[in-house]
Coordinates of C-alpha atoms in Angstrom, one line a residue:
X1 CA -16.9 -33.1 9.3
X2 CA -13.7 -31.0 9.2
X3 CA -13.5 -28.5 12.0
X4 CA -12.8 -24.7 11.5
X5 CA -9.5 -25.0 13.3
X6 CA -8.4 -27.7 10.9
X7 CA -9.4 -25.6 7.9
X8 CA -7.4 -22.6 9.3
X9 CA -4.4 -24.8 9.8
X10 CA -4.6 -26.1 6.3
X11 CA -4.9 -22.7 4.8
X12 CA -2.0 -21.4 7.0
X13 CA 0.2 -24.1 5.5
X14 CA -1.1 -23.1 2.1
X15 CA -0.2 -19.4 2.8
X16 CA 3.3 -20.4 3.8
X17 CA 3.8 -22.5 0.7
X18 CA 2.3 -19.7 -1.6
X19 CA 4.5 -17.1 0.2
X20 CA 7.6 -19.1 -0.5
X21 CA 6.7 -19.7 -4.1
X22 CA 5.8 -16.0 -4.6
X23 CA 9.1 -15.0 -3.0
X24 CA 11.1 -17.3 -5.3
X25 CA 9.2 -16.2 -8.4
X26 CA 9.4 -12.6 -7.4
X27 CA 13.2 -12.8 -6.8
X28 CA 13.7 -14.5 -10.2
X29 CA 11.4 -12.0 -11.9
X30 CA 13.1 -9.0 -10.2
X31 CA 16.6 -10.2 -11.2
X32 CA 15.4 -11.0 -14.8
X33 CA 13.6 -7.7 -15.1
X34 CA 16.5 -5.7 -13.6
X35 CA 18.9 -7.4 -16.0
X36 CA 16.7 -6.8 -19.0
X37 CA 16.3 -3.1 -18.1
X38 CA 20.0 -2.9 -17.6
X39 CA 20.7 -4.6 -20.9
X40 CA 18.2 -2.3 -22.6
X41 CA 19.8 0.8 -21.0
X42 CA 23.2 -0.5 -21.9
X43 CA 22.2 -0.9 -25.5
X44 CA 20.7 2.6 -25.5
X45 CA 23.9 3.9 -23.8
X46 CA 26.1 2.2 -26.3
X47 CA 24.1 3.6 -29.2
X48 CA 24.1 7.1 -27.7
X49 CA 27.8 6.9 -27.1
X50 CA 28.4 5.6 -30.6
X51 CA 26.3 8.5 -32.0
X52 CA 28.3 11.0 -29.8
X53 CA 31.5 9.4 -31.0
X54 CA 30.6 9.7 -34.6
X55 CA 29.3 13.3 -34.3
X56 CA 32.3 14.5 -32.3
X57 CA 34.8 12.7 -34.6
X58 CA 33.2 14.4 -37.6
X59 CA 33.2 17.7 -35.9
X60 CA 36.9 17.4 -34.8
X61 CA 37.9 16.1 -38.2
X62 CA 36.2 19.2 -39.8
X63 CA 38.0 21.6 -37.5
X64 CA 41.3 19.9 -38.1
X65 CA 40.8 19.8 -41.9
X66 CA 40.1 23.6 -41.8
X67 CA 43.4 24.3 -40.0
X68 CA 45.3 21.7 -42.0
X69 CA 44.4 23.4 -45.3
X70 CA 45.0 26.9 -44.1
X71 CA 48.9 27.0 -44.0
X72 CA 49.4 25.7 -47.6
X73 CA 47.0 28.3 -48.9
X74 CA 48.6 31.2 -46.9
X75 CA 52.1 30.1 -47.9
X76 CA 51.2 31.1 -51.5
X77 CA 50.0 34.6 -50.7
X78 CA 52.4 37.3 -51.9
X79 CA 51.9 39.4 -48.7
X80 CA 53.1 36.4 -46.6
X81 CA 56.1 35.7 -48.9
X82 CA 57.0 39.4 -48.7
X83 CA 57.4 39.1 -44.9
X84 CA 60.6 37.0 -45.5
X85 CA 62.0 39.1 -48.4
X86 CA 65.2 41.0 -47.6
X87 CA 64.7 44.8 -47.3
X88 CA 61.0 44.3 -46.3
X89 CA 61.4 47.0 -43.6
X90 CA 60.2 46.3 -40.1
X91 CA 59.5 42.6 -40.7
X92 CA 58.5 41.8 -37.1
X93 CA 55.7 44.4 -36.9
X94 CA 54.4 43.5 -40.3
X95 CA 54.6 39.8 -39.5
X96 CA 52.8 40.3 -36.2
X97 CA 50.0 42.3 -37.8
X98 CA 49.6 39.6 -40.5
X99 CA 49.6 36.9 -37.9
X100 CA 46.9 38.7 -35.8
X101 CA 44.9 39.2 -39.0
X102 CA 45.1 35.5 -40.0
X103 CA 44.3 34.3 -36.4
X104 CA 41.3 36.7 -36.1
X105 CA 39.9 35.6 -39.5
X106 CA 40.5 31.9 -39.0
X107 CA 39.8 31.5 -35.3
X108 CA 43.1 29.9 -34.8
X109 CA 44.6 29.9 -31.3
X110 CA 47.8 31.4 -32.6
X111 CA 49.6 32.0 -35.9
X112 CA 53.4 32.0 -36.0
X113 CA 56.0 32.9 -38.6
X114 CA 59.4 31.2 -38.3
X115 CA 62.6 31.2 -40.1
X116 CA 63.9 28.0 -41.7
X117 CA 66.3 27.5 -38.8
X118 CA 63.5 27.6 -36.3
X119 CA 63.9 31.2 -35.1
X120 CA 60.6 33.0 -34.4
X121 CA 59.7 35.9 -36.5
X122 CA 56.4 36.9 -35.0
X123 CA 53.2 35.4 -33.4
X124 CA 49.7 36.6 -33.1
X125 CA 49.3 35.8 -29.4
X126 CA 51.1 34.9 -26.2
X127 CA 51.3 31.2 -26.6
X128 CA 55.1 31.1 -26.1
X129 CA 57.5 32.4 -23.5
X130 CA 60.9 34.0 -24.1
X131 CA 62.1 37.3 -25.7
X132 CA 64.0 38.2 -28.8
X133 CA 64.8 35.9 -31.7
X134 CA 65.8 32.8 -29.6
X135 CA 63.8 29.7 -29.8
X136 CA 60.5 29.9 -28.0
X137 CA 58.9 27.3 -25.7
X138 CA 55.3 26.8 -24.6
X139 CA 54.1 28.4 -21.4
X140 CA 53.6 25.9 -18.5
X141 CA 50.5 23.8 -18.8
X142 CA 49.8 25.0 -22.3
X143 CA 48.7 22.6 -25.0
X144 CA 49.3 23.4 -28.6
X145 CA 49.0 21.6 -31.9
X146 CA 50.0 23.3 -35.1
X147 CA 49.8 22.7 -38.8
X148 CA 52.9 24.1 -40.5
X149 CA 53.9 24.6 -44.1
X150 CA 57.0 26.0 -45.7
X151 CA 57.1 29.4 -47.5
X152 CA 59.1 29.2 -50.7
X153 CA 60.5 31.8 -53.1
X154 CA 62.2 30.7 -56.3
X155 CA 62.0 27.1 -55.0
X156 CA 63.9 28.0 -51.9
X157 CA 62.6 27.6 -48.3
X158 CA 62.6 31.1 -46.8
X159 CA 60.3 30.6 -43.9
X160 CA 57.6 28.5 -42.2
X161 CA 54.0 29.5 -41.2
X162 CA 52.4 27.6 -38.4
X163 CA 48.7 27.7 -37.5
X164 CA 47.9 26.5 -34.0
X165 CA 44.6 24.8 -33.6
X166 CA 42.1 26.3 -31.1
X167 CA 40.7 23.4 -29.1
X168 CA 39.1 25.5 -26.5
X169 CA 35.9 25.8 -28.5
X170 CA 35.9 22.0 -29.0
X171 CA 36.2 21.3 -25.3
X172 CA 33.5 24.0 -24.6
X173 CA 31.2 22.1 -26.9
X174 CA 32.1 18.8 -25.3
X175 CA 31.4 20.2 -21.8
X176 CA 27.7 20.2 -22.7
X177 CA 27.8 16.4 -23.1
X178 CA 27.1 14.1 -20.2
X179 CA 29.5 11.6 -21.6
X180 CA 33.2 11.9 -20.8
X181 CA 35.0 12.7 -24.1
X182 CA 38.7 12.8 -24.6
X183 CA 41.5 12.5 -27.2
X184 CA 44.8 10.7 -26.6
X185 CA 47.9 11.2 -28.7
X186 CA 50.2 8.4 -29.9
X187 CA 51.9 8.4 -26.5
X188 CA 48.6 7.7 -24.7
X189 CA 48.4 11.1 -23.1
X190 CA 45.0 12.8 -22.7
X191 CA 45.3 15.8 -24.9
X192 CA 41.7 17.1 -25.2
X193 CA 38.9 16.3 -22.8
X194 CA 35.7 17.7 -21.2
X195 CA 37.1 16.5 -17.9
X196 CA 39.6 19.2 -16.8
X197 CA 41.3 17.0 -14.2
X198 CA 42.3 14.5 -16.9
X199 CA 44.2 16.9 -19.1
X200 CA 47.8 16.0 -20.0
X201 CA 47.6 12.8 -17.9
X202 CA 48.6 9.4 -19.2
X203 CA 45.6 7.3 -20.0
X204 CA 47.0 4.2 -18.3
X205 CA 47.1 6.2 -15.0
X206 CA 43.4 7.2 -15.3
X207 CA 41.9 4.0 -16.7
X208 CA 41.9 0.4 -15.6
X209 CA 39.5 -2.6 -16.3
X210 CA 37.0 -3.2 -13.6
X211 CA 34.6 -6.0 -13.0
X212 CA 33.9 -7.0 -16.6
X213 CA 34.9 -6.0 -20.1
X214 CA 31.9 -3.7 -20.3
X215 CA 33.2 -1.5 -17.4
X216 CA 36.2 0.6 -16.9
X217 CA 37.4 2.5 -13.9
X218 CA 38.4 6.0 -14.8
X219 CA 39.7 8.3 -12.2
X220 CA 38.2 6.2 -9.4
X221 CA 34.7 6.1 -11.1
X222 CA 33.0 3.2 -12.8
X223 CA 32.1 4.0 -16.4
X224 CA 30.7 2.1 -19.3
X225 CA 33.0 0.6 -22.0
X226 CA 35.4 2.8 -23.7
X227 CA 34.4 3.5 -27.3
X228 CA 37.2 4.8 -29.5
X229 CA 37.7 6.0 -33.1
X230 CA 41.1 6.5 -34.7
X231 CA 41.9 9.9 -36.2
X232 CA 44.6 8.6 -38.7
X233 CA 45.5 12.1 -39.9
X234 CA 47.0 13.0 -36.5
X235 CA 47.6 9.5 -35.1
X236 CA 45.1 10.4 -32.4
X237 CA 42.3 8.4 -30.8
X238 CA 38.9 9.9 -29.8
X239 CA 37.3 8.2 -26.7
X240 CA 33.7 8.4 -25.5
X241 CA 32.7 6.9 -22.1
X242 CA 29.3 6.6 -20.6
X243 CA 28.3 7.0 -17.0
X244 CA 27.5 3.8 -15.2
X245 CA 24.9 5.6 -13.1
X246 CA 22.2 5.3 -15.8
X247 CA 22.7 1.5 -15.9
X248 CA 22.4 1.4 -12.1
X249 CA 19.2 3.5 -12.3
X250 CA 17.9 1.2 -15.0
X251 CA 18.7 -1.9 -13.0
X252 CA 16.9 -0.5 -9.9
X253 CA 14.0 0.7 -12.0
X254 CA 13.5 -2.7 -13.5
X255 CA 13.9 -4.3 -10.1
X256 CA 11.3 -1.8 -8.6
X257 CA 8.8 -2.4 -11.4
X258 CA 9.2 -6.2 -11.1
X259 CA 8.9 -5.9 -7.3
X260 CA 5.7 -3.9 -7.6
X261 CA 4.3 -6.4 -10.0
X262 CA 5.3 -9.2 -7.8
X263 CA 3.8 -7.5 -4.8
X264 CA 0.5 -7.0 -6.7
X265 CA 0.6 -10.6 -7.8
X266 CA 1.2 -11.7 -4.2
X267 CA -1.6 -9.5 -3.0
X268 CA -4.0 -11.1 -5.6
X269 CA -2.9 -14.6 -4.6
X270 CA -3.3 -14.0 -0.9
X271 CA -6.7 -12.4 -1.5
X272 CA -7.7 -15.4 -3.5
X273 CA -6.4 -17.8 -0.7
X274 CA -8.3 -15.7 1.9
X275 CA -11.5 -15.8 -0.2
X276 CA -11.1 -19.6 -0.5
X277 CA -10.6 -20.0 3.2
X278 CA -13.6 -17.8 3.9
X279 CA -15.6 -19.8 1.4
X280 CA -14.6 -23.1 3.0
X281 CA -15.4 -21.8 6.5
X282 CA -18.7 -20.5 5.3
X283 CA -19.5 -23.9 3.6
X284 CA -18.5 -25.6 6.9
X285 CA -20.8 -23.2 8.8
X286 CA -23.6 -23.8 6.3
X287 CA -23.1 -27.6 6.6
X288 CA -23.1 -27.4 10.4
X289 CA -26.2 -25.2 10.3
X290 CA -27.8 -27.7 7.9
X291 CA -27.0 -30.6 10.2
X292 CA -28.3 -28.7 13.2
X293 CA -31.5 -27.9 11.2
X294 CA -31.7 -31.5 10.1
X295 CA -31.3 -32.8 13.6
X296 CA -33.8 -30.3 14.8
X297 CA -36.3 -31.3 12.1
X298 CA -35.7 -34.9 12.9
X299 CA -36.3 -34.3 16.6
X300 CA -39.4 -32.2 15.8
X301 CA -40.6 -34.9 13.4
X302 CA -40.1 -37.5 16.0
X303 CA -41.9 -35.4 18.6
X304 CA -44.7 -34.7 16.1
X305 CA -44.9 -38.4 15.3
X306 CA -45.1 -39.3 18.9
X307 CA -47.7 -36.5 19.3
X308 CA -49.6 -37.9 16.3
X309 CA -49.5 -41.4 17.8
X310 CA -50.6 -40.0 21.2
X311 CA -53.3 -37.9 19.5
X312 CA -54.4 -40.9 17.4
X313 CA -54.6 -43.0 20.6
X314 CA -56.4 -40.2 22.3
X315 CA -58.8 -39.9 19.4
X316 CA -59.4 -43.6 19.5
X317 CA -60.0 -43.4 23.2
X318 CA -62.3 -40.4 22.6
X319 CA -64.1 -42.3 19.9
X320 CA -64.5 -45.3 22.1
X321 CA -65.7 -43.0 24.9
X322 CA -68.1 -41.3 22.6
X323 CA -69.2 -44.7 21.3
X324 CA -69.7 -45.8 24.9
X325 CA -71.4 -42.6 25.7
X326 CA -73.7 -43.1 22.7
X327 CA -74.4 -46.6 23.9
X328 CA -75.0 -45.4 27.4
X329 CA -77.1 -42.6 26.1
X330 CA -79.1 -45.1 24.0
X331 CA -79.4 -47.4 27.0
X332 CA -80.5 -44.4 29.1
X333 CA -83.0 -43.4 26.5
X334 CA -84.2 -46.9 26.3
X335 CA -84.4 -47.2 30.1
X336 CA -86.1 -43.8 30.2
X337 CA -88.5 -45.1 27.6
X338 CA -89.1 -48.2 29.6
X339 CA -89.5 -46.3 32.8
X340 CA -91.9 -44.0 31.1
X341 CA -93.7 -46.9 29.7
X342 CA -93.7 -48.5 33.2
X343 CA -95.0 -45.2 34.7
X344 CA -97.5 -45.0 31.9
X345 CA -98.5 -48.6 32.2
X346 CA -98.7 -48.2 36.0
X347 CA -100.8 -45.1 35.6
X348 CA -102.9 -46.8 33.0
X349 CA -103.2 -49.8 35.2
X350 CA -104.3 -47.6 38.0
X351 CA -106.7 -45.7 35.8
X352 CA -108.1 -49.0 34.5
X353 CA -108.1 -50.9 37.8
X354 CA -110.2 -48.3 39.7
X355 CA -113.0 -48.3 37.1
X356 CA -112.8 -52.1 36.7
X357 CA -113.0 -52.5 40.4
X358 CA -115.9 -50.1 40.6
X359 CA -117.6 -51.9 37.6
X360 CA -117.1 -55.2 39.3
X361 CA -118.4 -53.8 42.6
X362 CA -121.4 -52.2 40.7
X363 CA -122.0 -55.4 38.7
X364 CA -121.9 -57.6 41.9
X365 CA -124.3 -55.1 43.6
X366 CA -126.5 -55.2 40.6
X367 CA -126.6 -59.0 40.8
X368 CA -127.5 -58.9 44.4
X369 CA -130.1 -56.1 43.8
X370 CA -131.5 -58.2 41.0
X371 CA -131.7 -61.2 43.2
X372 CA -133.4 -59.2 45.8
X373 CA -135.7 -57.7 43.3
X374 CA -134.6 -54.2 43.8
X375 CA -134.5 -53.4 40.1
X376 CA -134.3 -49.7 40.6
X377 CA -130.9 -50.1 42.2
X378 CA -129.9 -52.4 39.5
X379 CA -130.6 -49.8 36.8
X380 CA -128.7 -47.3 38.8
X381 CA -125.7 -49.5 39.0
X382 CA -125.9 -50.3 35.3
X383 CA -126.0 -46.6 34.6
X384 CA -122.9 -46.1 36.6
X385 CA -121.2 -49.0 34.9
X386 CA -122.0 -47.4 31.5
X387 CA -120.5 -44.1 32.6
X388 CA -117.3 -45.9 33.8
X389 CA -117.1 -47.8 30.6
X390 CA -117.4 -44.5 28.6
X391 CA -114.7 -42.9 30.9
X392 CA -112.4 -45.8 30.2

């Protein structure tokens, strides 16, 4: 029979083998699950970025279309044409008031009226530096994009109206998004973005490929693939990036879930192995107890058999003793009977001998008395003989 120590050694080897298999399966499952979760998160991230790109592209196109159509419409207004007519009085003040009015109603960043040679007539804001009628230049760090249209009178170009687009509201709306969003011009410079540190920087300086085609390194940070959409009207490109953090979180989430499932599976397997070991040990103990009981029963049976044989022999001896006793008793009874008969016969003999002897004596005396003629004495002896006979 297999010993308990051997069973424990066998199950220890089983545990080690199961532990190795569970570790291998768990590692494979963790990697597969983590990759599946990452791929799922990447697809969701891609879809979300694509939706953000589509929405922001439409919003930006709508804003640009509004400002693009505004200068042609304003160039036909008589009040705007009158600003460039000779003898219109204080043209600068009138033009400034008109520019402020247009900027306030349209929400433009600035509205400027210029002469055909490029000299500035008036602006609504303080987008430009410089004084007088010389050419103006943008203030430092200022960004501006304008839609311009010529103002004509009698088919002659008399001026230009320029409406500068207000991108601050666009960037304010983009700042609510968790995705980095930016616009590059045809030179590859970041013109609009919700990342202030990227403004007016070359895209090549910010971005480089990293790891795989699905990742880019922007400003020292790993981000998801760059999704772009062309804005052909302005020769711009709208870019939407996604944070790599959500993919990392998804990877670790998948790994953690698979790890927990693997841990639960390992726990179930080890509990099953432990139960099997306990069952085998219990079966061995039961078999050992059964063998001990069988040996004990065998020994007790042997002892009982020997006792039965001894008892049978004793019974036979007792029976023989009783039989001998009965024979002895019968012999004693017989001897007693014979002794009693002897005693009785002796007593009877004695009882009979005395009267017989007396009868003999009396009869002999009677004969002698008869011979002597003493008949009276003969009669007396005969009488006594009669009494003795009656007695006997």
